[in-house]
């Protein structure tokens, strides 16, 4: 590391314990730009800040949506990455939960109002004022752009830092910080488990975690995929059944079959086709976030009192619970470890569903 000390006017507005750090990163400068090396400044430590050296960062499909401004909210330059695992290198004077050397994680958010009814319940992701995303958002104090995990280090308030066990390989733990919690949270909310039939749509980053977690909670899990070559892996990951969703005959056999379906699809697709696979009172939990709105035929819901629901990541307490659960049960992500210079190719492969089942960046490759 050859970090230089630079203090920006924005940093001077807050009480600082140390100068800011110039940090190597990868950023997109515009929706149609490839990600490329870029230097950012991390803020000087505030009293309750934790600074960590990033060891690994998972590559979520949300990183692609955001880098390309597909959700219309991106602030450029954007440094994506919200599946961060690292080691604490410094802490502010008032930090009580962490110390240098601890293994920690940071997920999709780095702050929230802390006072609204949802924040008080530990549902910071549904903060009524608005959570602060790990990247492409504005810091609540300085107004600076937040930059994510495709970088060497990050500074985060201790309340948004998670404790990571050393029981599991760290690179495989990184995807739990988004893909893990985003599937754990709805499965827990709807108490999916023994005696339930669960369908998982899309065998990518979120889908493979939904499969592992659903099986671990005791549900019978069926993988609903567009990729026939993923069947063997789906079964290895815990699927009891596998159905090709492009084959109408296979879908017909599953009509009215599932108590729950978790939809992790990143692109435009037909929700009605999958809603028809729900049993009476079945729930389809949408976590995949295609940029375009979808049409839903309400009669599919009415005829079986079916529910179409959504779920966003998970709060800080539940994220810690999920990390602890995964450490205890030996659950982590199946990954392809990449150098950061491969990131643009990784995006192209994810867009073709060629992901097995999460790309994780080895941050040692960022020099
Ligand atoms: P991913 O790794 O790229 O996996 C998506 C999978 O969906 C693909 O591998 C493919 O699986 C399937 N798929 C792709 N296009 C499809 C289509 N047109 N029709 C049917 N299936 C299709 O993506 P991810 O990282 O898991 O993220 C998935 C989505 O969740 C993204 O939209 C992301 O932004 C969103 N997300 C939401 C939250 C939240 O809080 N709700 C959090 C994180 C991510 P098969 O090959 O098996 O068909
Ligand atoms: Zn994500
Ligand atoms: Zn709040």
Short mmCIF file of C-alpha atoms and ligand atoms in Angstrom, two decimals, residues 112-120 123-124 126-130, ligand 3:
data_model
loop_
_atom_site.label_atom_id
_atom_site.label_comp_id
_atom_site.label_asym_id
_atom_site.label_seq_id
_atom_site.Cartn_x
_atom_site.Cartn_y
_atom_site.Cartn_z
CA UNK A 112 -29.59 4.71 8.50
CA UNK A 113 -31.46 7.23 10.66
CA UNK A 114 -31.31 4.90 13.71
CA UNK A 115 -34.47 6.52 15.14
CA UNK A 116 -37.48 5.56 13.05
CA UNK A 117 -39.76 2.69 13.98
CA UNK A 118 -38.04 0.30 11.56
CA UNK A 119 -34.51 1.21 12.63
CA UNK A 120 -35.51 0.65 16.27
CA UNK A 123 -34.96 -3.35 10.17
CA UNK A 124 -32.54 -0.67 9.01
CA UNK A 126 -36.55 -0.35 5.64
CA UNK A 127 -35.47 2.89 7.38
CA UNK A 128 -38.24 5.43 6.81
CA UNK A 129 -35.71 8.19 6.20
CA UNK A 130 -33.74 5.90 3.89
ZN1 LIG B 3 -34.62 4.83 10.23
#
